[in-house]
PDB file of C-alpha atoms in Angstrom:
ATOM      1  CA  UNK L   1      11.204  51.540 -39.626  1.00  0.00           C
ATOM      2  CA  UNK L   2       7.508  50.299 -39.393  1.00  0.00           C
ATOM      3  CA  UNK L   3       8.059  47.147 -38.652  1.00  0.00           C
ATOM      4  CA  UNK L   4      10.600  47.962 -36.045  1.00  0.00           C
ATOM      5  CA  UNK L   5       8.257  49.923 -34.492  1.00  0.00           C
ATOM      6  CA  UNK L   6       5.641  47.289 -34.344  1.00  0.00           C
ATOM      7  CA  UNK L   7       8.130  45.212 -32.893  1.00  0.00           C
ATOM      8  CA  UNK L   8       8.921  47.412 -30.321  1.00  0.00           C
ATOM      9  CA  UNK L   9       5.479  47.234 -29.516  1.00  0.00           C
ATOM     10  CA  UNK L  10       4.628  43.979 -29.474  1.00  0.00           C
ATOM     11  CA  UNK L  11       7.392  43.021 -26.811  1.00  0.00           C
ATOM     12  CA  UNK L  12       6.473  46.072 -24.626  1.00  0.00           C
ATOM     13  CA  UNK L  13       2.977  44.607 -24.016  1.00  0.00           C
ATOM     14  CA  UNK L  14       4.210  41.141 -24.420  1.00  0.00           C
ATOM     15  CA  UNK L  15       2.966  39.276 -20.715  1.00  0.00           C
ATOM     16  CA  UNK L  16       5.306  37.985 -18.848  1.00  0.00           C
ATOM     17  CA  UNK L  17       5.624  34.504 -18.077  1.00  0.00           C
ATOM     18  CA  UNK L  18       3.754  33.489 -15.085  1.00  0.00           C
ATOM     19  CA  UNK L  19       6.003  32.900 -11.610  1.00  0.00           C
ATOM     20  CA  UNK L  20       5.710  29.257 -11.052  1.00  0.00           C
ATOM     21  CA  UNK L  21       3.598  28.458  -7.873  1.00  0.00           C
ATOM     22  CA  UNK L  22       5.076  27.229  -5.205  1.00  0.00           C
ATOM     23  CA  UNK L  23       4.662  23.249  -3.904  1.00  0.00           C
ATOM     24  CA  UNK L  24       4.313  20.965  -1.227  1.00  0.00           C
ATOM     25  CA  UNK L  25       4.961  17.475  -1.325  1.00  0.00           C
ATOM     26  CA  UNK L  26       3.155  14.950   0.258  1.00  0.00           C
ATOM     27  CA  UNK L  27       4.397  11.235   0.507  1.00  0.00           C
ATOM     28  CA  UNK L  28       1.667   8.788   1.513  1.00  0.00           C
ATOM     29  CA  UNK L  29       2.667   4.746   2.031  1.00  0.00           C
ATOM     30  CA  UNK L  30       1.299   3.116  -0.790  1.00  0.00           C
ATOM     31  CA  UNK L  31       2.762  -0.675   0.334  1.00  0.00           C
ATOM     32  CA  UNK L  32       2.906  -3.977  -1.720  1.00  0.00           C
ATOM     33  CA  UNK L  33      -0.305  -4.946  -0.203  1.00  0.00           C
ATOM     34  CA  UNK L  34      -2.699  -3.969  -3.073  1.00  0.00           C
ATOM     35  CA  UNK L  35      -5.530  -4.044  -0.512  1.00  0.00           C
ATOM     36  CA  UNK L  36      -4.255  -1.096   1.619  1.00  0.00           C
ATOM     37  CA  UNK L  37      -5.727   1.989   0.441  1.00  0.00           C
ATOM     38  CA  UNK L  38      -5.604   4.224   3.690  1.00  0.00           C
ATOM     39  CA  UNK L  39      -2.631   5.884   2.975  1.00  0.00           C
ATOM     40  CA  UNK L  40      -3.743   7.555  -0.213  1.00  0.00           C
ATOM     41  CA  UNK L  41      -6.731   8.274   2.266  1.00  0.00           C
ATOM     42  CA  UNK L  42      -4.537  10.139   4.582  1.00  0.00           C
ATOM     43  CA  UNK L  43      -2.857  12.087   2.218  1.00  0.00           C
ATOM     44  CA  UNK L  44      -6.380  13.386   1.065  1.00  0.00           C
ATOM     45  CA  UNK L  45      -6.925  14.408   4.714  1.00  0.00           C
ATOM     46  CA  UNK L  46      -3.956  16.469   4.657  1.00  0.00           C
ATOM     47  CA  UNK L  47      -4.353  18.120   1.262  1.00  0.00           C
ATOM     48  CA  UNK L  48      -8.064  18.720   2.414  1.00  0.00           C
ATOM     49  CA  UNK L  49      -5.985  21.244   5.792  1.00  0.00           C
ATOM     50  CA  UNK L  50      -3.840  22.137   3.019  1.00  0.00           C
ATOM     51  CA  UNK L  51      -6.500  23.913   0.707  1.00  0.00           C
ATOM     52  CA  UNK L  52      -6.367  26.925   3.513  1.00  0.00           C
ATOM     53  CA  UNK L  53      -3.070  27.733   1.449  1.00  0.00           C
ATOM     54  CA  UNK L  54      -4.587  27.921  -1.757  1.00  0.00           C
ATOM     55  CA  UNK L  55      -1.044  29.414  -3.157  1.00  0.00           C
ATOM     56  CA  UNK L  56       0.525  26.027  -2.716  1.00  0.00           C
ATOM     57  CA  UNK L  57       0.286  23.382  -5.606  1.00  0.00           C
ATOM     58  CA  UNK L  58      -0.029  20.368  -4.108  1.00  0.00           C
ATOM     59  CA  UNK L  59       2.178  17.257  -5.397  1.00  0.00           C
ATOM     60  CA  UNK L  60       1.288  13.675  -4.012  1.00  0.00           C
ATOM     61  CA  UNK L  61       2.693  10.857  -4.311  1.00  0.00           C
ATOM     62  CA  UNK L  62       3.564   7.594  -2.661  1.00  0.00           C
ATOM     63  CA  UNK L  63       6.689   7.282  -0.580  1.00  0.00           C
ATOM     64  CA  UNK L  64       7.770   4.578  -2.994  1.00  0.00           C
ATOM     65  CA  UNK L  65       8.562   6.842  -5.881  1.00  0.00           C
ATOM     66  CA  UNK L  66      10.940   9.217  -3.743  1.00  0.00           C
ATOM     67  CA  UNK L  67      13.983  10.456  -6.002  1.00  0.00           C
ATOM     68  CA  UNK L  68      16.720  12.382  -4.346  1.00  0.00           C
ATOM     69  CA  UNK L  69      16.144  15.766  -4.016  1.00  0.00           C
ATOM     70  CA  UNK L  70      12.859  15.990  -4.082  1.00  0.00           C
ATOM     71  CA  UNK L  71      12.555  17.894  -0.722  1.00  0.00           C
ATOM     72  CA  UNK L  72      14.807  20.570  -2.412  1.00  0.00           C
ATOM     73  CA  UNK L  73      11.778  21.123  -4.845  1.00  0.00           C
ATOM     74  CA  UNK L  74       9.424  22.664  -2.683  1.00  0.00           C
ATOM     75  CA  UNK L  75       8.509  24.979  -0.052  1.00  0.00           C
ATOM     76  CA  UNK L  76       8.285  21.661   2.661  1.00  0.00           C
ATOM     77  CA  UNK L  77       7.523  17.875   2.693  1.00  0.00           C
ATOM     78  CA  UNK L  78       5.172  15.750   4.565  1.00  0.00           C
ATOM     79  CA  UNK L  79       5.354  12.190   4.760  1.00  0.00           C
ATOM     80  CA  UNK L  80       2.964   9.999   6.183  1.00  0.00           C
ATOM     81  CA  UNK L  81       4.221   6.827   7.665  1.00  0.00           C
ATOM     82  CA  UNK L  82       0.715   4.833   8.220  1.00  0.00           C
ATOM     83  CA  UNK L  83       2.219   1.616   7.130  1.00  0.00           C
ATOM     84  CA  UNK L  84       4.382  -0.241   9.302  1.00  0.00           C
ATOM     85  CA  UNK L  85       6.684  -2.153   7.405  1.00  0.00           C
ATOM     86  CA  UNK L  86       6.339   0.028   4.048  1.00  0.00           C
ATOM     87  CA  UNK L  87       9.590   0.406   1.376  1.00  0.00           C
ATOM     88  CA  UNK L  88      11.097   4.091   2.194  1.00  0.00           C
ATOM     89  CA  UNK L  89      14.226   5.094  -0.709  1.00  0.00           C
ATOM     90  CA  UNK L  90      17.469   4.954   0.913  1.00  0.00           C
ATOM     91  CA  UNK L  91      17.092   8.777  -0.968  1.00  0.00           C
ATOM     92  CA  UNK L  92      14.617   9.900   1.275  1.00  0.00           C
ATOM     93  CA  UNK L  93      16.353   8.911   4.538  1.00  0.00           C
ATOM     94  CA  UNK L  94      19.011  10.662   3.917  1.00  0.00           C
ATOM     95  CA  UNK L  95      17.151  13.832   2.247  1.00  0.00           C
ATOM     96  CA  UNK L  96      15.396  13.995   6.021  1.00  0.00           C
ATOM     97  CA  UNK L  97      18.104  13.973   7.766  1.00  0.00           C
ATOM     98  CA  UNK L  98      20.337  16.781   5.581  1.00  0.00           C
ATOM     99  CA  UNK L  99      17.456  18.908   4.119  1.00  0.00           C
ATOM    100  CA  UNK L 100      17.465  22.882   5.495  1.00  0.00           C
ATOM    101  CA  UNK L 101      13.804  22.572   4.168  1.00  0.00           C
ATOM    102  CA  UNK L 102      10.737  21.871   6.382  1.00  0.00           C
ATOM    103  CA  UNK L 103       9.901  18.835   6.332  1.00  0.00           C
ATOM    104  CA  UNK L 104       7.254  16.794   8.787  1.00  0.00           C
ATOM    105  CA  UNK L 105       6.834  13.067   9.637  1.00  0.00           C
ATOM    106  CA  UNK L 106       4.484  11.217  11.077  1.00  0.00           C
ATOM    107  CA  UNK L 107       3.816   8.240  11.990  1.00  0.00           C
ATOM    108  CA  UNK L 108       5.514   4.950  11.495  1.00  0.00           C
ATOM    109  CA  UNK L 109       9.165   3.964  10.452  1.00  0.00           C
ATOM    110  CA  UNK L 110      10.987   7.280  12.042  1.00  0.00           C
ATOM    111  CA  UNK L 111      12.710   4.416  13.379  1.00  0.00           C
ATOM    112  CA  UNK L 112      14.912   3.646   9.947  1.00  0.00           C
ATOM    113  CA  UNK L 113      16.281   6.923   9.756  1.00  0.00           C
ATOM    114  CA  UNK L 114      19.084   5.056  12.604  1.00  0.00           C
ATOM    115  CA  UNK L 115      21.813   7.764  14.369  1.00  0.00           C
ATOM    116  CA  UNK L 116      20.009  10.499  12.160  1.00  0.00           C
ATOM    117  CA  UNK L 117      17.027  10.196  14.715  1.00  0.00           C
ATOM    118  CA  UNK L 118      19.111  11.234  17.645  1.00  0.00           C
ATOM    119  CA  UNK L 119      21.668  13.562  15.603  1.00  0.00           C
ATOM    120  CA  UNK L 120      17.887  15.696  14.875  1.00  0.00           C
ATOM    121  CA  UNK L 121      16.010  15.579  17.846  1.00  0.00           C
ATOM    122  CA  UNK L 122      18.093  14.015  20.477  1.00  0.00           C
ATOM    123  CA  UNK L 123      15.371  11.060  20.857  1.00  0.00           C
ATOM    124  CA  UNK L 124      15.525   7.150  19.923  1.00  0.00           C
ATOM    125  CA  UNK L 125      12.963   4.998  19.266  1.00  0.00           C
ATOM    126  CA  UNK L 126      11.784   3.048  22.188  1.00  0.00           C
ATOM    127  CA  UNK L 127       8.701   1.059  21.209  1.00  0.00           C
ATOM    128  CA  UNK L 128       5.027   1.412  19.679  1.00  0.00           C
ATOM    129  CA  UNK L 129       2.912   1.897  22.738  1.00  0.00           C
ATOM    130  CA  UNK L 130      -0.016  -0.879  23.316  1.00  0.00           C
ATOM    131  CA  UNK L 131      -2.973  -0.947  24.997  1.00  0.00           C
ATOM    132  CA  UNK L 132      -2.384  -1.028  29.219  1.00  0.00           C
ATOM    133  CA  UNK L 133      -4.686  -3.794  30.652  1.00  0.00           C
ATOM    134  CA  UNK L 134      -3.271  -3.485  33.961  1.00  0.00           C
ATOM    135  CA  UNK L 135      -4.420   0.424  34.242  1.00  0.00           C
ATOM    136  CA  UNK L 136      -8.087   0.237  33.675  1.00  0.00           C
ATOM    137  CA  UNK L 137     -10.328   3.311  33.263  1.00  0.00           C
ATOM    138  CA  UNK L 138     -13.446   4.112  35.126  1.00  0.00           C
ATOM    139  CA  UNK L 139     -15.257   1.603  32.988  1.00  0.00           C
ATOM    140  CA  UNK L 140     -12.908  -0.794  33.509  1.00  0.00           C
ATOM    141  CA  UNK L 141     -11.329  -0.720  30.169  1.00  0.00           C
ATOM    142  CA  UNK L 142      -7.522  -1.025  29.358  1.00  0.00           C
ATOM    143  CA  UNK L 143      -6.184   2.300  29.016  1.00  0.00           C
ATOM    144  CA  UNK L 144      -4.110   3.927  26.568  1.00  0.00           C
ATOM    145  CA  UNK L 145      -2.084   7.402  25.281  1.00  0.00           C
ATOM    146  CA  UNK L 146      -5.375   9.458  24.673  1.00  0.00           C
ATOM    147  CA  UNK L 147      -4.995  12.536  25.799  1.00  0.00           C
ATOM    148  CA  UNK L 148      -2.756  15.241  24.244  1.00  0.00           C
ATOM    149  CA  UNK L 149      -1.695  18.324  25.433  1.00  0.00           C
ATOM    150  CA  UNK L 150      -0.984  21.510  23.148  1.00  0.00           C
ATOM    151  CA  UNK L 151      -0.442  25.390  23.746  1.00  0.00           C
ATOM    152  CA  UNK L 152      -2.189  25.162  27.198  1.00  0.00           C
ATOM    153  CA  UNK L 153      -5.365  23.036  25.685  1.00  0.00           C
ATOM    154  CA  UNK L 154      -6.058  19.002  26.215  1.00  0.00           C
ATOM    155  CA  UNK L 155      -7.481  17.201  22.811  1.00  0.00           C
ATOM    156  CA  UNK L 156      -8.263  13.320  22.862  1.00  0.00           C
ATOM    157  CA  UNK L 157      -7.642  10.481  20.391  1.00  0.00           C
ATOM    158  CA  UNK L 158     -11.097   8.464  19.995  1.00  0.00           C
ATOM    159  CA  UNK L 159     -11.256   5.178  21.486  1.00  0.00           C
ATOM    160  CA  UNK L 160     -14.260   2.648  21.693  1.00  0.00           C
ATOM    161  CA  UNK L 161     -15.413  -1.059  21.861  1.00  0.00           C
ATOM    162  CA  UNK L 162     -17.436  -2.963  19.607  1.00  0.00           C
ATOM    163  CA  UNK L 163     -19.653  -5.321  21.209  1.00  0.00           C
ATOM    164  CA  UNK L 164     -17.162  -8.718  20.207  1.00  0.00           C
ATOM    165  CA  UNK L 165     -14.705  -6.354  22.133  1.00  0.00           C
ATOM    166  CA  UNK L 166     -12.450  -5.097  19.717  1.00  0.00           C
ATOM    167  CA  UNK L 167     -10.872  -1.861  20.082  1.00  0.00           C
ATOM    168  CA  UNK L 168     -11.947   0.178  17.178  1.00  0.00           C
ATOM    169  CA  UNK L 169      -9.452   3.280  17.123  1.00  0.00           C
ATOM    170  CA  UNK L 170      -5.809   3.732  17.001  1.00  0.00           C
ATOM    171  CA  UNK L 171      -4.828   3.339  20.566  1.00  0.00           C
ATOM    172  CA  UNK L 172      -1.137   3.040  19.708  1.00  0.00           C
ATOM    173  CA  UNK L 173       1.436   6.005  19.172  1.00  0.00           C
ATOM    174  CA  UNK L 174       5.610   5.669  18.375  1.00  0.00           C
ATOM    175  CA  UNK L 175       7.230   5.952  21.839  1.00  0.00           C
ATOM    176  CA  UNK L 176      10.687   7.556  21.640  1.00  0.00           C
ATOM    177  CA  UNK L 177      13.220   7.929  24.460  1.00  0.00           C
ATOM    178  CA  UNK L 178      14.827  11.352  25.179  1.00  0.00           C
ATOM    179  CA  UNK L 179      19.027  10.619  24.648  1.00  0.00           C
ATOM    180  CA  UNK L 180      19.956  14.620  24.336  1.00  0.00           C
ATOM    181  CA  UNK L 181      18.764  17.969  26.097  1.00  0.00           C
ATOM    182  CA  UNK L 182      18.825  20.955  23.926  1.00  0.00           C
ATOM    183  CA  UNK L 183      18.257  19.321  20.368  1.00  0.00           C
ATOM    184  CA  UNK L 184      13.990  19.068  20.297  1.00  0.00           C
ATOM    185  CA  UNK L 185      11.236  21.402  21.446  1.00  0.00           C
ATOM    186  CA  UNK L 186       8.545  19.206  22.928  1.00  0.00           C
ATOM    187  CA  UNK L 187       5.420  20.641  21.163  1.00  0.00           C
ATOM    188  CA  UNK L 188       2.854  18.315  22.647  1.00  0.00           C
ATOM    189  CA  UNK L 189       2.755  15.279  25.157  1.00  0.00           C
ATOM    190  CA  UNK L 190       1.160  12.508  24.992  1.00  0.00           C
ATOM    191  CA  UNK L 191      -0.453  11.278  28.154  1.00  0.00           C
ATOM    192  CA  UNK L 192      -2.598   7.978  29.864  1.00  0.00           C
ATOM    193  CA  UNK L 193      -5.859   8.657  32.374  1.00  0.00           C
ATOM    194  CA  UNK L 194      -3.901   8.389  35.021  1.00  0.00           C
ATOM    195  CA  UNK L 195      -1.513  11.027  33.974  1.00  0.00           C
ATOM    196  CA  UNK L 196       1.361   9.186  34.963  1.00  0.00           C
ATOM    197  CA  UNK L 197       3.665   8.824  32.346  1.00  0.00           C
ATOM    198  CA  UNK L 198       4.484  11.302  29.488  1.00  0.00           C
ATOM    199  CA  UNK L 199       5.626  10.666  26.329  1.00  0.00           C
ATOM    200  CA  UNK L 200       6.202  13.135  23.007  1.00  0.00           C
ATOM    201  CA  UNK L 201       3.780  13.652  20.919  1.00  0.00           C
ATOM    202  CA  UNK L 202       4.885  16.323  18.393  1.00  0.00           C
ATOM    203  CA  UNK L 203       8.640  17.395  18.014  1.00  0.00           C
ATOM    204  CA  UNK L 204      10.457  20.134  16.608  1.00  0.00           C
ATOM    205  CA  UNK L 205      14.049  20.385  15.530  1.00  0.00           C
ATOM    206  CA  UNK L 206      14.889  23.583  13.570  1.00  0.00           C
ATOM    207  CA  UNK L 207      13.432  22.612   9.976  1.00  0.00           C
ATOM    208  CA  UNK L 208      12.599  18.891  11.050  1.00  0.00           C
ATOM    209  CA  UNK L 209       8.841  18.436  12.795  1.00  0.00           C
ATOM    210  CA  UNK L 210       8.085  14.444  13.991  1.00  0.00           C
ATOM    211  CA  UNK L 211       4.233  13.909  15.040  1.00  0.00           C
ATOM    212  CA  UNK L 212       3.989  11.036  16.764  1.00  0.00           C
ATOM    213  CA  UNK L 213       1.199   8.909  14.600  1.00  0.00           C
ATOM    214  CA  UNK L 214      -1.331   9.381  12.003  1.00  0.00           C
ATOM    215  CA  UNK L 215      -3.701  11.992  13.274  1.00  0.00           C
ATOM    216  CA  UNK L 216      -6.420  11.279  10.434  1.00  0.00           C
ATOM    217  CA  UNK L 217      -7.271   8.269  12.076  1.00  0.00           C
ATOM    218  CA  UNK L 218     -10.468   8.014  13.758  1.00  0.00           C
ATOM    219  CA  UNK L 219     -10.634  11.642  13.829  1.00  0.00           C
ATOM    220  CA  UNK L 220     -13.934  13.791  15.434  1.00  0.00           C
ATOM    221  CA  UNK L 221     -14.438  17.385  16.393  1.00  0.00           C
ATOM    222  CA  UNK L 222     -11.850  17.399  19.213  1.00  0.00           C
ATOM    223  CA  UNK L 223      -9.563  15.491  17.840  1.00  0.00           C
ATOM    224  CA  UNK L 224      -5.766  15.704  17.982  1.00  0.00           C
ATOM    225  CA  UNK L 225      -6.012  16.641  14.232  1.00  0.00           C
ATOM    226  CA  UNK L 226      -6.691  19.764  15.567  1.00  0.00           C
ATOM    227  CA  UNK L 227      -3.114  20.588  16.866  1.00  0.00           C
ATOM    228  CA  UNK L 228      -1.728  19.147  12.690  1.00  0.00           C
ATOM    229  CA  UNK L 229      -3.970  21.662  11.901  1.00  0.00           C
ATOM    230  CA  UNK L 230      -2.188  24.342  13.940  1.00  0.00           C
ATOM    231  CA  UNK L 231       1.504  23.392  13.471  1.00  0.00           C
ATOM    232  CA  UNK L 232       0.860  23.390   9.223  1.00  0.00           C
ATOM    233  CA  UNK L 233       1.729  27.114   9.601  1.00  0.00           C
ATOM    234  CA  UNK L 234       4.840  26.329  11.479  1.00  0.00           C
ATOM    235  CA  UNK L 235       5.665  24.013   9.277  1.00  0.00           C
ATOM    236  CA  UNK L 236       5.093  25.982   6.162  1.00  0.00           C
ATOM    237  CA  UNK L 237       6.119  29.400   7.739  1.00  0.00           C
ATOM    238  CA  UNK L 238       3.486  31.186   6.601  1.00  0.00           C
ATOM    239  CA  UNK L 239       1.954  33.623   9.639  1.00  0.00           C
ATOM    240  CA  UNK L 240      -1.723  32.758  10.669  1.00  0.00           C
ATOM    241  CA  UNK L 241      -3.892  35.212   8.433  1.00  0.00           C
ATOM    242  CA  UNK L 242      -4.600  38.451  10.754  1.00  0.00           C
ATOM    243  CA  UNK L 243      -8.928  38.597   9.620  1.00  0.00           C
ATOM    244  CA  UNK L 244     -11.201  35.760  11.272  1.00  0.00           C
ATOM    245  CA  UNK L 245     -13.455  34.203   8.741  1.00  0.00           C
ATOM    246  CA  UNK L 246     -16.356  32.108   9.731  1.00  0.00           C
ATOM    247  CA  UNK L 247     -18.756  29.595   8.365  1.00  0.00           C
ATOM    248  CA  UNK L 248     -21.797  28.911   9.221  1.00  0.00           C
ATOM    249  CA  UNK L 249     -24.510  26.391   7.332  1.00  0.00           C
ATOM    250  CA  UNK L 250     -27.914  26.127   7.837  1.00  0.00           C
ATOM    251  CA  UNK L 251     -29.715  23.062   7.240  1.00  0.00           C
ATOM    252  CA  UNK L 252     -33.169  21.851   6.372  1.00  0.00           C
ATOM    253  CA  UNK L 253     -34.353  24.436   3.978  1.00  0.00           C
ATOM    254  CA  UNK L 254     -36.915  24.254   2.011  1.00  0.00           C
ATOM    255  CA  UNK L 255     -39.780  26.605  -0.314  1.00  0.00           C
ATOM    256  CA  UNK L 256     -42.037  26.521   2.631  1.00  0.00           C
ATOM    257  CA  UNK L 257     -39.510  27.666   5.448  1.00  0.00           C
ATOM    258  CA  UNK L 258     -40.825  31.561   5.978  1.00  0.00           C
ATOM    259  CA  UNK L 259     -38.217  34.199   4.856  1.00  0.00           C
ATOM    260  CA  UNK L 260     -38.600  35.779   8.304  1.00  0.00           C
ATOM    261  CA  UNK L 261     -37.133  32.922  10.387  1.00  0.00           C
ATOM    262  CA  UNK L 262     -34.000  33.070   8.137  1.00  0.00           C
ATOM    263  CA  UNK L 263     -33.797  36.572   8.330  1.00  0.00           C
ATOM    264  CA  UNK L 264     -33.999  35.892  12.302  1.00  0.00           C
ATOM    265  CA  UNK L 265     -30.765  33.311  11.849  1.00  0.00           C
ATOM    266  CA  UNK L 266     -28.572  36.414  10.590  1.00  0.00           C
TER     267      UNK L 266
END
């Protein structure tokens, strides 16, 4: 009877197992060029937005190691297509196209998911915009897709010449064609100096998101990484959090600053 009791006791304060935590994949280009070490890069970038959702474990991995049903496993998937001609799994294609999960792609190769581009957003892939050198800017530089338009605000992709004129940003962007009304929400456009063409630069399809290159890329503090940023909690699902938290640092301070003039900062 004693030892009954014991056990009785023993499993009423036994713990119970932890709940898992739930994931997010990300899928970076890793390519057969051993050199190219940007996409890991990028996927840093994004886990560094996604430590604002500390309740998500984080799995990363290159695109080349895809197994099917690997969306299925977490809450969404992000895969970032910074390498043109990389390897993507036949398994992943088709993953995209079916999955009810959320799952986000950006950049390059949106163009091998074939009739499954349309069937999601009702867009085709048109081309990989260039540099225009027959629209100049005020400077008389070839122009190019760098402003971008989100939620009523205008951000900028960085562009500049080095002095063997070389453009040293990402000037270029995947162009797609609109086939089919009704299918995508335009999220934000894409747009030259001159404002006269338009082109998608974020899409939305129920579960499926498509930005429309890598916005880690030459990024700054106005950058178009700004509206990734914002559409992670569409993406995810999870509402914006209802207190505002700020940061602020202070620099330069040493034994001999006087307590008064910090006191003064707050």
């Amino acid at each position: 009877m004693k030892a009954l009791l014991v056990l009785c006791i023993l499993w009423t304060f036994h713990p119970s197992p932890a709940k898992a935590a739930e994931c997010v994949n990300i899928f970076y280009d890793r390519s057969e060029d051993a050199s190219y070490w940007m996409g890991r890069a990028y996927a840093i970038f994004l886990q560094n937005l996604l430590g604002h959702f500390p309740q998500l474990q984080q799995i990363v991995s290159p695109i080349e190691l895809y197994r099917k049903g690997d969306t299925e496993k977490c809450r969404a998937t992000f895969y970032l297509g910074s390498y043109f001609s990389s390897r993507i799994p036949q398994a992943f294609l088709e993953d995209y196209a079916s999955t009810k999960v959320p799952v986000a792609w950006f950049g390059y190769s949106v163009w091998k998911l074939g009739d499954d581009l349309e069937k999601i957003f009702g867009y085709r892939f048109e081309k990989i915009t260039q540099l225009n050198r027959e629209k100049l800017d005020e400077k008389g530089r070839p122009t190019f897709f760098k402003w971008i338009d989100y939620k009523g605000e205008t951000f900028f992709k960085y562009g500049e010449w080095n002095k063997d004129h070389i453009f040293l940003a990402q000037f270029e962007q995947v162009q797609l064609a609109k086939t089919m009304d009704g299918r995508a929400q335009v999220l934000a456009e894409a747009r030259d100096d001159s404002n006269s063409e338009r082109i998608p630069y974020a899409l939305r399809s129920g579960n499926h998101f498509y930005i429309a290159d890598i916005p880690f890329s030459f990024i700054h503090e106005a950058d178009r990484y700004l509206i990734t940023a914002d559409l992670l909690f569409d993406i995810l699902n999870i509402p914006p959090r209802n207190e505002h938290l700020a940061l602020v640092r202070v620099e330069d301070v040493h034994a001999m600053i006087p307590l008064y003039s910090l006191l003064g900062i707050t």
